[in-house]
mmCIF file of C-alpha atoms and ligand atoms in Angstrom:
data_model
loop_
_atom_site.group_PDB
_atom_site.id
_atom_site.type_symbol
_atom_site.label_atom_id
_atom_site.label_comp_id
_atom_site.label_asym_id
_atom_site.label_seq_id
_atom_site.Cartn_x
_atom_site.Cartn_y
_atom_site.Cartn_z
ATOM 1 C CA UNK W 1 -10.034 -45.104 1.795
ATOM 2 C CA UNK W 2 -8.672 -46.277 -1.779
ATOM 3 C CA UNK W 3 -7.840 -44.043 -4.208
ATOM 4 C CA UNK W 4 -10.015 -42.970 -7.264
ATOM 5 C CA UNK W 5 -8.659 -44.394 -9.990
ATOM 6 C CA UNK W 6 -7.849 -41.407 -12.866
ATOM 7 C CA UNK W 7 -8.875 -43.116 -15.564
ATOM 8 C CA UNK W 8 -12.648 -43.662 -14.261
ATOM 9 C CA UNK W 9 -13.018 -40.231 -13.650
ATOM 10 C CA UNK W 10 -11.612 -38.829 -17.209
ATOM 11 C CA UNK W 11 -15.228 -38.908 -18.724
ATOM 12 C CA UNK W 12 -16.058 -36.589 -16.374
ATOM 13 C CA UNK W 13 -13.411 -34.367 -15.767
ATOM 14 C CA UNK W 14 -13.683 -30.953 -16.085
ATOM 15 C CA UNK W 15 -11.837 -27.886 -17.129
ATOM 16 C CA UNK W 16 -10.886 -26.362 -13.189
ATOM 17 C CA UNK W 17 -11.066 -22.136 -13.643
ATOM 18 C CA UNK W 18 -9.165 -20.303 -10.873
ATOM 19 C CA UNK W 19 -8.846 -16.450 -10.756
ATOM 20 C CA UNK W 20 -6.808 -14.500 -8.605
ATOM 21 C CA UNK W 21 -6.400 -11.165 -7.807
ATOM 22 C CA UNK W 22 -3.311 -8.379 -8.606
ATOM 23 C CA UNK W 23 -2.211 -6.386 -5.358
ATOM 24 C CA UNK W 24 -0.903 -2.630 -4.284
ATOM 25 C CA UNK W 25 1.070 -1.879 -1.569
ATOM 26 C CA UNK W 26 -0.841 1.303 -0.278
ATOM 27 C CA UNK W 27 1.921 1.948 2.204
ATOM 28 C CA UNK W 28 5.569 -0.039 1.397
ATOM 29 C CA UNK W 29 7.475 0.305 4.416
ATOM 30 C CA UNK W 30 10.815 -1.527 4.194
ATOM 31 C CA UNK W 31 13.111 -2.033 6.985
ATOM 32 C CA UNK W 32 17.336 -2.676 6.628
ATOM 33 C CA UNK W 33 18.655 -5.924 5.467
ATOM 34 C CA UNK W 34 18.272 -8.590 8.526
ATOM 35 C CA UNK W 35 20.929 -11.338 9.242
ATOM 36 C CA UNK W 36 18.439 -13.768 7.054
ATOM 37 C CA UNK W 37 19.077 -11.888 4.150
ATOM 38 C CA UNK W 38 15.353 -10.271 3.536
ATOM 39 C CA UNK W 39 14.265 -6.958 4.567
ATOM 40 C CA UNK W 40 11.506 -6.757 7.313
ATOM 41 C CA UNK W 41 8.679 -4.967 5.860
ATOM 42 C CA UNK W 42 5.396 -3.278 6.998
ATOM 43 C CA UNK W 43 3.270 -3.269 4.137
ATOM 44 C CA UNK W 44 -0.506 -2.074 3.941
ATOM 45 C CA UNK W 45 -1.803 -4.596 0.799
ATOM 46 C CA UNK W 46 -4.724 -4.217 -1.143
ATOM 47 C CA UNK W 47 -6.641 -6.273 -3.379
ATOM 48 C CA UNK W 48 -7.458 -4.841 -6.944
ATOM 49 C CA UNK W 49 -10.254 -6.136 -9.355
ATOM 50 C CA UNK W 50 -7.533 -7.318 -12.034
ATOM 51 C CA UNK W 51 -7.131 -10.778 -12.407
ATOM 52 C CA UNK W 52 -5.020 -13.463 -13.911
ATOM 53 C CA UNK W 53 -6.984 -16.351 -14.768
ATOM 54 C CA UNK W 54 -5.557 -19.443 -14.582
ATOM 55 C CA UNK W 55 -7.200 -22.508 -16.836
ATOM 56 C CA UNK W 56 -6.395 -27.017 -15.840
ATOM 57 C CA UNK W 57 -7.835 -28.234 -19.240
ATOM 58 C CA UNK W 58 -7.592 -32.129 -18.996
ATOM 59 C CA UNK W 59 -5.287 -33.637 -21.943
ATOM 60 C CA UNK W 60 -4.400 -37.652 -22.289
ATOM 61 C CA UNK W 61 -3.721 -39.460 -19.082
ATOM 62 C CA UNK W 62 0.170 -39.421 -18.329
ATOM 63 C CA UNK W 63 0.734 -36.433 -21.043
ATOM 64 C CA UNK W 64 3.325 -34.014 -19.377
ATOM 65 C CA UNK W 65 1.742 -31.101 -18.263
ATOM 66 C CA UNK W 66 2.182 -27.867 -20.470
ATOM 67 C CA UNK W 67 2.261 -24.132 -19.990
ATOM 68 C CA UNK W 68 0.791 -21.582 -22.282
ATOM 69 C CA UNK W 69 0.344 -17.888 -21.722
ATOM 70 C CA UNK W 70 -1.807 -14.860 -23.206
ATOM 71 C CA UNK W 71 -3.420 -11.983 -22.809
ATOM 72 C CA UNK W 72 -5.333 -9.989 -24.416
ATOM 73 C CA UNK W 73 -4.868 -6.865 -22.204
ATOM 74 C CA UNK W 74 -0.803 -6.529 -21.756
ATOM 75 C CA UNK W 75 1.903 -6.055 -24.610
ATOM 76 C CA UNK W 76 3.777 -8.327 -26.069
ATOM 77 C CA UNK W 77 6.329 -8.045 -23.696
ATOM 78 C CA UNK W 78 4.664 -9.158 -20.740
ATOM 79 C CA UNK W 79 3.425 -12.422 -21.932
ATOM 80 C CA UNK W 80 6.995 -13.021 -23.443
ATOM 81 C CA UNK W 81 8.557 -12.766 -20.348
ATOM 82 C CA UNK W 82 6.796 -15.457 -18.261
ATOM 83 C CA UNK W 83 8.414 -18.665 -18.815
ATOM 84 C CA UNK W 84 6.375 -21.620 -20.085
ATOM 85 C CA UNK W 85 8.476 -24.326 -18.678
ATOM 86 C CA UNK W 86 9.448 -25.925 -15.122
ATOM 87 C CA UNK W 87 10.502 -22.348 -14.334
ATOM 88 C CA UNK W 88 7.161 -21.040 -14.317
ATOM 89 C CA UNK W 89 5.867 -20.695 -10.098
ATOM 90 C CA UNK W 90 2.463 -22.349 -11.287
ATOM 91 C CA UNK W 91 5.254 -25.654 -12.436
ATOM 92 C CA UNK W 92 6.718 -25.530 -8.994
ATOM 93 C CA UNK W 93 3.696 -25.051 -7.338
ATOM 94 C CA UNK W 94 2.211 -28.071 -8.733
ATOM 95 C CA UNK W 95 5.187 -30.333 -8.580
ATOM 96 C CA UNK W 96 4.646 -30.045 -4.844
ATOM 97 C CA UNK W 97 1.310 -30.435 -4.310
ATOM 98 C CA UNK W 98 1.218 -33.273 -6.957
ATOM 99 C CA UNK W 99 4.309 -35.112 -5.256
ATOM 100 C CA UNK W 100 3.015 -34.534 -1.765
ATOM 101 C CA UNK W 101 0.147 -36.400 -2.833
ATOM 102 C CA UNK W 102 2.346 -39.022 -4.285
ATOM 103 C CA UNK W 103 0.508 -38.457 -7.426
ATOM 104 C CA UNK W 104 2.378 -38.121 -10.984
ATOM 105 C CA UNK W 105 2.422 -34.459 -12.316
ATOM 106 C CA UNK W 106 0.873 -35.260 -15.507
ATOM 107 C CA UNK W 107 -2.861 -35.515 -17.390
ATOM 108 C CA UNK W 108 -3.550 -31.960 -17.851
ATOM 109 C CA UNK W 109 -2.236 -28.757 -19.387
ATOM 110 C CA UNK W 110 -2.164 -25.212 -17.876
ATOM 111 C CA UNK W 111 -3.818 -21.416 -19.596
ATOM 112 C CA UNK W 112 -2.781 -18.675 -17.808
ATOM 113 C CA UNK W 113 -4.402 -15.740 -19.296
ATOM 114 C CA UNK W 114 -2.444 -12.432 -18.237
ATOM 115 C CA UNK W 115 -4.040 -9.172 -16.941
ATOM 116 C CA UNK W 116 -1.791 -8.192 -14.610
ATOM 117 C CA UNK W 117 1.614 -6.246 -15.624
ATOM 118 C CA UNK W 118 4.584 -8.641 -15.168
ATOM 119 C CA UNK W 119 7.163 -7.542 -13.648
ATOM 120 C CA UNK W 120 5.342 -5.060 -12.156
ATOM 121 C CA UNK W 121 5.274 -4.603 -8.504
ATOM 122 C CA UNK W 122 1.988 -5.915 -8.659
ATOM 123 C CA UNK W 123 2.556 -9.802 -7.638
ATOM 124 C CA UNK W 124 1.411 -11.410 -11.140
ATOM 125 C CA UNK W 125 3.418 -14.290 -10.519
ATOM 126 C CA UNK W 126 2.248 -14.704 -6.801
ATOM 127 C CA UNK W 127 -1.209 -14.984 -7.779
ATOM 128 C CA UNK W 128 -0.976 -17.573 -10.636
ATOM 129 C CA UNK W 129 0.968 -19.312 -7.737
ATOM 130 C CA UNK W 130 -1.854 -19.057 -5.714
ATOM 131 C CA UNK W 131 -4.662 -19.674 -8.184
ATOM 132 C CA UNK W 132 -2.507 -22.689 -9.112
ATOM 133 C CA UNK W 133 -2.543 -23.707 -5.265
ATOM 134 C CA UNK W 134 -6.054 -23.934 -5.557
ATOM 135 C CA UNK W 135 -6.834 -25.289 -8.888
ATOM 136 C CA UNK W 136 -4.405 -28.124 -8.187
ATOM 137 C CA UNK W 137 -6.657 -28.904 -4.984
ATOM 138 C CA UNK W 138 -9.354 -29.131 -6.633
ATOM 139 C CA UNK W 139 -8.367 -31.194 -9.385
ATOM 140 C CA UNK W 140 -6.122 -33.708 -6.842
ATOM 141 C CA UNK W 141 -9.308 -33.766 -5.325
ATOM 142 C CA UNK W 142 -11.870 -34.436 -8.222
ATOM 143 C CA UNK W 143 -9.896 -36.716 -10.411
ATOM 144 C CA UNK W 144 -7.277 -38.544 -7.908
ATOM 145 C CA UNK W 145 -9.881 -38.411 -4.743
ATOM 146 C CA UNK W 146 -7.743 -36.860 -2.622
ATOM 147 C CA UNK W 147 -8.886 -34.905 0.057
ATOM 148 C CA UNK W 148 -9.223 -30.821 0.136
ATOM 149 C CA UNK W 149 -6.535 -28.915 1.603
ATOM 150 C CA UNK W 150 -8.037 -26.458 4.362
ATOM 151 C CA UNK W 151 -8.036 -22.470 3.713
ATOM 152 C CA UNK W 152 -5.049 -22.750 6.569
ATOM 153 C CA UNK W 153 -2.774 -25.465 5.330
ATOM 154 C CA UNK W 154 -3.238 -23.565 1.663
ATOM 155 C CA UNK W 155 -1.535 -20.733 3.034
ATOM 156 C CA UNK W 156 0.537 -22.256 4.752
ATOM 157 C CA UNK W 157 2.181 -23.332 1.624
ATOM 158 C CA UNK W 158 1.611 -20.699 -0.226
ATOM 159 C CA UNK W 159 4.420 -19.158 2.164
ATOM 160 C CA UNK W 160 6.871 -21.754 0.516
ATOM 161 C CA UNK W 161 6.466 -19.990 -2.464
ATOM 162 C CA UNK W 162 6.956 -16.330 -2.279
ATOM 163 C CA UNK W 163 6.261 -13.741 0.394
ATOM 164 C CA UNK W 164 3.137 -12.318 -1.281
ATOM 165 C CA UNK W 165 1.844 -15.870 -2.126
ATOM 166 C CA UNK W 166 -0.275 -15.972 1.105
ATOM 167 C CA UNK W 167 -2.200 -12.068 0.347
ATOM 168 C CA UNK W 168 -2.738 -13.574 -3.176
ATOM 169 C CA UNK W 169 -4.426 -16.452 -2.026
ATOM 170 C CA UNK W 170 -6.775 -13.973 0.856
ATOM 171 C CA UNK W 171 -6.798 -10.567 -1.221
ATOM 172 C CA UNK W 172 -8.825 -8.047 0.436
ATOM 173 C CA UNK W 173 -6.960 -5.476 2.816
ATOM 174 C CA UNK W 174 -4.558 -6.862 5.284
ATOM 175 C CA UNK W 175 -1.365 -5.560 6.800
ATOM 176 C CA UNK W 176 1.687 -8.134 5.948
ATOM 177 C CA UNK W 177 4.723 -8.019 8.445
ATOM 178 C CA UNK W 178 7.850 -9.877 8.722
ATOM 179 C CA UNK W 179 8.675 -10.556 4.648
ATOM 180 C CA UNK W 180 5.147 -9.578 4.297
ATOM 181 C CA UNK W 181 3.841 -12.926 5.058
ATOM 182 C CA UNK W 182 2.512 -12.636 8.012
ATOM 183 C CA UNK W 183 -1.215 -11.252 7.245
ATOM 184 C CA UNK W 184 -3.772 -9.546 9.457
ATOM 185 C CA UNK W 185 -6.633 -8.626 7.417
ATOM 186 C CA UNK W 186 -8.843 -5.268 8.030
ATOM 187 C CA UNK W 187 -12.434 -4.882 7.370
ATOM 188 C CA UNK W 188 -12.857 -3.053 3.930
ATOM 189 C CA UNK W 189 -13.164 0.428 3.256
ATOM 190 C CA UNK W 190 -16.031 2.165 4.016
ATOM 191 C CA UNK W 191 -15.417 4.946 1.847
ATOM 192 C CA UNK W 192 -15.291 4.685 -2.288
ATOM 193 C CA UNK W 193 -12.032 5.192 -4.018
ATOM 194 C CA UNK W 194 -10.727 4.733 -7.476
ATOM 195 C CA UNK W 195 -7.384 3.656 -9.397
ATOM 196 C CA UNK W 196 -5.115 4.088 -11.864
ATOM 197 C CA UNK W 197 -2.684 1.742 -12.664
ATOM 198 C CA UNK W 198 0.031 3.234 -15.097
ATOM 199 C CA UNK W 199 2.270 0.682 -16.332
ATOM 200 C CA UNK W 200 5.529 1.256 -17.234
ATOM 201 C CA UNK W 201 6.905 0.407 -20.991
ATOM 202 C CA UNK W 202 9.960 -1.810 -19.041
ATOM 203 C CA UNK W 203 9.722 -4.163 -16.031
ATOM 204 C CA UNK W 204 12.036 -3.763 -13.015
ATOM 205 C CA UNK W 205 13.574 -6.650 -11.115
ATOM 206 C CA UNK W 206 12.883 -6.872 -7.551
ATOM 207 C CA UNK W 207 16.087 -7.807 -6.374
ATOM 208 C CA UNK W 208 17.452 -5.136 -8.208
ATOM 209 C CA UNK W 209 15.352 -2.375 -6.452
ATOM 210 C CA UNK W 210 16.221 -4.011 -2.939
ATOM 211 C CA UNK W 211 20.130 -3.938 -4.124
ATOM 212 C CA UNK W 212 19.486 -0.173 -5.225
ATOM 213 C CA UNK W 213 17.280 0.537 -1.520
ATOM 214 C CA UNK W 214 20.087 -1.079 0.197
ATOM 215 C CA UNK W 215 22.604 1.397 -1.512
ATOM 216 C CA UNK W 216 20.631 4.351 -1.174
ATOM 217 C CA UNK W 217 20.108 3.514 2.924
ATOM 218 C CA UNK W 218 17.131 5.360 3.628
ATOM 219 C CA UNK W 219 14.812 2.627 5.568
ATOM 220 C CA UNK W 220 12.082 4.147 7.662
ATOM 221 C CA UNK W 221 10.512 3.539 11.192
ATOM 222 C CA UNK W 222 7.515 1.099 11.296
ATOM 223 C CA UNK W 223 3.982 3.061 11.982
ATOM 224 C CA UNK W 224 0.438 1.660 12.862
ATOM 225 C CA UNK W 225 -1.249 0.569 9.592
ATOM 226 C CA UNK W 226 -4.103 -0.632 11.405
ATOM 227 C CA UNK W 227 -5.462 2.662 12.500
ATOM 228 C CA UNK W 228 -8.967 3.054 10.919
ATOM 229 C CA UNK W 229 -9.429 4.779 7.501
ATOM 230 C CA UNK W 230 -12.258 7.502 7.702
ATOM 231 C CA UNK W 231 -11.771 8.869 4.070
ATOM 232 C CA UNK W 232 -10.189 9.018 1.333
ATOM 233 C CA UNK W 233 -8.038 11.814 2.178
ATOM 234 C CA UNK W 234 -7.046 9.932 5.431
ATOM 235 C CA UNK W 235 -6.048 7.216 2.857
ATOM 236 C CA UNK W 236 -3.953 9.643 0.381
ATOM 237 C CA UNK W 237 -1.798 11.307 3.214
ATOM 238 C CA UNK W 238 -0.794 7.582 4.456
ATOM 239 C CA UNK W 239 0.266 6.148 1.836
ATOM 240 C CA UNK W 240 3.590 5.784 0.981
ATOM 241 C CA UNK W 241 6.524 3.519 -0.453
ATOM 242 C CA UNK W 242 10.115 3.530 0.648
ATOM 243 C CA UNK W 243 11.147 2.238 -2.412
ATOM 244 C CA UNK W 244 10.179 4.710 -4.899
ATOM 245 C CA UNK W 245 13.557 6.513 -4.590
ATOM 246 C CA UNK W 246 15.621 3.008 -5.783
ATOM 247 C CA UNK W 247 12.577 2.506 -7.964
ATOM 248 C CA UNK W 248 13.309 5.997 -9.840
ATOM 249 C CA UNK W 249 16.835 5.773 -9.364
ATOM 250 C CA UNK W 250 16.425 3.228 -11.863
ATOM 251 C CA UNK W 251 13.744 4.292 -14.065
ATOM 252 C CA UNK W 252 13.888 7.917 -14.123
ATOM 253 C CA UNK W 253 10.699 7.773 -16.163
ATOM 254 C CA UNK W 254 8.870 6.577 -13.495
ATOM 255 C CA UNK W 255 8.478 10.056 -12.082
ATOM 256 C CA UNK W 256 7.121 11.596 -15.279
ATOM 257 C CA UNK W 257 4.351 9.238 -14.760
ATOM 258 C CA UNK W 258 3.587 9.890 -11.330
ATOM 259 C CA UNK W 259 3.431 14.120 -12.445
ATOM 260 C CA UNK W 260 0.837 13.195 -14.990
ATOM 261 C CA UNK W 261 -0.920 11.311 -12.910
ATOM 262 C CA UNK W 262 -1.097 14.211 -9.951
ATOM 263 C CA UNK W 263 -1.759 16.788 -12.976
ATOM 264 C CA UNK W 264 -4.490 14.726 -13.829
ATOM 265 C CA UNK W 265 -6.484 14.913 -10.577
ATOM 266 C CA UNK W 266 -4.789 12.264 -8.125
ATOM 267 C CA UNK W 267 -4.819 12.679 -4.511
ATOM 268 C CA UNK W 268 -1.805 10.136 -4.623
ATOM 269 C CA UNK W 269 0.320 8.919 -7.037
ATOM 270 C CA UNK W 270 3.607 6.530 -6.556
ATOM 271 C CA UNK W 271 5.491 3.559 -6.898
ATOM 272 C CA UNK W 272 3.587 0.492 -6.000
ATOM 273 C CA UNK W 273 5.281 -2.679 -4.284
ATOM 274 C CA UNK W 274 9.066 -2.454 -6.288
ATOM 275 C CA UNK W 275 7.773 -0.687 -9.237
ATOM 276 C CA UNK W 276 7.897 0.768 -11.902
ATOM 277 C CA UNK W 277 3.834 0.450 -11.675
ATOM 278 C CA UNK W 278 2.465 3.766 -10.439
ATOM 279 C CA UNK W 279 -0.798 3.866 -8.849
ATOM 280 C CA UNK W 280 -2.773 7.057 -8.299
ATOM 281 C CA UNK W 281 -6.108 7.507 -6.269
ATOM 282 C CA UNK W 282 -8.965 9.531 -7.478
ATOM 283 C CA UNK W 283 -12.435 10.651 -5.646
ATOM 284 C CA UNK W 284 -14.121 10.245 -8.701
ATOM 285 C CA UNK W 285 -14.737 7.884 -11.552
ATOM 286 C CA UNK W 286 -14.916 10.363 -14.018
ATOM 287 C CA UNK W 287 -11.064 11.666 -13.519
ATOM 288 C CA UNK W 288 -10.117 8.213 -13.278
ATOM 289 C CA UNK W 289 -11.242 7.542 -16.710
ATOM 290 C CA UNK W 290 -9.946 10.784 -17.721
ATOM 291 C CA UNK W 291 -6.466 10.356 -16.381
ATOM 292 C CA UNK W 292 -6.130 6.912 -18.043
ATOM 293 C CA UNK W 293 -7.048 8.356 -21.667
ATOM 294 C CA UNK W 294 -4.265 10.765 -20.528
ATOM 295 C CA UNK W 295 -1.712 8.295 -20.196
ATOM 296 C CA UNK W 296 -2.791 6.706 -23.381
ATOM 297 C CA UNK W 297 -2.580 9.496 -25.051
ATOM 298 C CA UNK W 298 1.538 9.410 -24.031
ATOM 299 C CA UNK W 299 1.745 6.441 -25.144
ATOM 300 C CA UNK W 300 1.206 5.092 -22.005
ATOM 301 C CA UNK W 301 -0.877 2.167 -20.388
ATOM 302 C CA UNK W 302 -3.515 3.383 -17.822
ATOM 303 C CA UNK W 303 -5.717 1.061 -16.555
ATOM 304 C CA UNK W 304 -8.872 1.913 -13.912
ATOM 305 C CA UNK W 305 -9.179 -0.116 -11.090
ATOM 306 C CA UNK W 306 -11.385 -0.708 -8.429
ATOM 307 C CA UNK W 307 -10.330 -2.312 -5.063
ATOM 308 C CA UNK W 308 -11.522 -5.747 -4.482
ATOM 309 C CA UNK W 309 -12.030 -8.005 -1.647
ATOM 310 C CA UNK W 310 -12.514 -11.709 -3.345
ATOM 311 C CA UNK W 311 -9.201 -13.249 -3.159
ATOM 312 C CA UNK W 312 -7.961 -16.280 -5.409
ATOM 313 C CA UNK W 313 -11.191 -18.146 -6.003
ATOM 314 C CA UNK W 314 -12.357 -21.035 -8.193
ATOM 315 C CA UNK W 315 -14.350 -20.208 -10.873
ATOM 316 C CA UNK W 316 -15.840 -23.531 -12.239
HETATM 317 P P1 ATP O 401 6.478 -9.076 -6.986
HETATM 318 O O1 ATP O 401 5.653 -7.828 -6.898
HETATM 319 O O2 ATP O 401 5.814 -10.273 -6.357
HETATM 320 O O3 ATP O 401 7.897 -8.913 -6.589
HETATM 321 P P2 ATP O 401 6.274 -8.693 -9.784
HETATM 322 O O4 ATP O 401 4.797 -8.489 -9.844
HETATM 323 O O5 ATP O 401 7.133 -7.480 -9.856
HETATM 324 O O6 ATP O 401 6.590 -9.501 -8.497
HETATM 325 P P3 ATP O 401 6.018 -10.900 -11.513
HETATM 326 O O7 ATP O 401 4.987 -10.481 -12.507
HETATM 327 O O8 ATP O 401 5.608 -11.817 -10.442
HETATM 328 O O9 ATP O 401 6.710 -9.617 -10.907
HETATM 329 O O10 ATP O 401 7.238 -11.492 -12.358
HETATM 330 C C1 ATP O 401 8.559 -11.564 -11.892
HETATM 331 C C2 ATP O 401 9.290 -12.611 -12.735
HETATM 332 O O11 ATP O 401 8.821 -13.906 -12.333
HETATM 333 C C3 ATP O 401 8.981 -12.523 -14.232
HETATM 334 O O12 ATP O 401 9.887 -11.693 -14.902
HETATM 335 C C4 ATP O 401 9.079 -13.970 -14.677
HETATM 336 O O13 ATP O 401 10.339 -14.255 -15.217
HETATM 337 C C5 ATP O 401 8.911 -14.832 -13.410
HETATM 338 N N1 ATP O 401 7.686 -15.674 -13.396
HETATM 339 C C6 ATP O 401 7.613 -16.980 -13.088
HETATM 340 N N2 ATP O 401 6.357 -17.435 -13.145
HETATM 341 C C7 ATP O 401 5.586 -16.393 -13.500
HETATM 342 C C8 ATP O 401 4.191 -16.237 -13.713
HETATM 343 N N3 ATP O 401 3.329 -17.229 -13.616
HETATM 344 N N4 ATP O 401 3.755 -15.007 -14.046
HETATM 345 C C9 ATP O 401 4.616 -13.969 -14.141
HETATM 346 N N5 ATP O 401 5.950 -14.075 -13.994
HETATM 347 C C10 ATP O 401 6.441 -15.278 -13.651
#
């Protein structure tokens, strides 16, 4: 089938909206160093209804493509520290769907507007790789005619790109193994719960917490995370992160935040994915709320969150 020519579909192209979704790691469990050079890790993720959105607003035909970011949620500081150029995993994402298409990266320009905390623990940069995975499908697809990449050979690339690319691009609740990769999803919860997301005033590096786990030498066995969740206090007593120790090691703060977040009603509070994000979960809506005015009132951020089973998903 020939091509689509770019330039008679430029009248109508459209602005392509992708959203996708911020993770926890209810249960971070995070096995020695292997030969490869990654840690093994049995991780219980979960999808939470804050989202980066991620904006392909057509510009001239053959214009470089260009990277801006905002948000009107985070400080400064997050939005600062996302590069805008080739550096940027939405760049690298598209070079290689765009060259594996033999189609020139060019003829559009890329919004990502920020909710979740970078640098975070909470896989902000995996999901504007994955909502870029999908926006650039779409768009190879409505202005160069190419065909649609399956659900399958999406994640399948979405692999290449970071280990929690793939849960970005499915959300929900899964189980990741291996680097954390390697998904089997759950059915949701039947049972409501609520969080709070405190984030930290400084970001931590993940290689820097692995360096600090690896130090520390405190891995633990692998358990069943697929064991069905009754309630909400079957939830609380599972959870768990072996990295909170490195995480604190290095941000003593960190542990502050997780008192005021126990004081204020949680069931659970801790480190989420490498930090220094601390989650807690509430019963109730109400001390949810309550416990995020709290942290405002310390001057920190406390954001209520919901989980969310949508994954990365095209808007318009
Ligand atoms: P993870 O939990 O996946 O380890 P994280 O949530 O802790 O990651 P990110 O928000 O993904 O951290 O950011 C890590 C670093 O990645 C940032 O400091 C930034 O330099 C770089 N980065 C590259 N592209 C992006 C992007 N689109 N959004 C955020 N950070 C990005």
């Amino acid at each position: 089938m020939a091509s689509i020519d770019s330039a008679d579909h430029r009248a109508g192209k459209k602005m392509i909206t992708v959203s996708a979704p911020a993770k926890i790691n209810l249960v971070f469990q995070v096995a020695e160093l292997a030969n490869d050079g990654y840690h093994p890790v049995n991780s219980l993720y979960l999808e939470l209804d804050l989202r980066d959105r991620l904006r392909l607003v057509p510009t001239v035909e053959n214009q470089a493509v260009g990277i801006s970011v905002s948000s009107a949620t985070l400080p400064a500081r997050h939005v600062n520290a996302v590069p805008t150029d080739q550096n940027n995993l939405v760049y690298l994402v598209a070079e290689k769907m765009f060259s594996a298409q033999g189609v020139k990266l060019a003829g559009f320009d890329i919004l990502i507007d920020k909710k979740i905390p970078v640098a975070g623990g909470m896989a902000g940069g995996s999901a504007d790789a994955a909502a870029m995975l999908v926006g650039c499908n779409h768009y190879l697809n409505q202005v160069h005619g190419k065909k649609l990449l399956s659900n399958e050979e999406l994640i399948e690339l979405a692999k290449q790109f970071g280990s929690d690319v793939p849960f970005s691009l499915l959300g929900g609740l899964a189980i990741g193994t291996n680097r954390g990769e390697k998904l089997r999803q759950l059915e949701p919860f039947g049972f409501a719960c609520h969080f709070v997301i405190a984030i930290s005033h400084e970001g931590l590096s993940t290689p820097q917490v692995f360096a600090r786990f690896d130090e520390i030498g405190q891995s633990s066995p692998f358990s069943d995370l697929a064991i069905p969740l009754t309630d909400i206090q079957q939830l609380a007593s599972m959870m768990g992160n072996d990295l909170e120790p490195a995480a604190i090691t290095l941000l003593p703060s960190i542990s502050n935040t997780i008192d005021v977040l126990k004081l204020s009603g949680a069931l659970k509070a801790m480190v989420t994915g490498s930090g220094p994000t601390v989650i807690g979960l509430f019963d109730d809506a109400d001390l949810a709320k309550k416990a995020a005015e709290t942290l405002a009132e310390l001057g920190l951020i406390g954001i209520p969150a919901l989980p969310s089973y949508l994954g990365t998903r095209l808007e318009s």
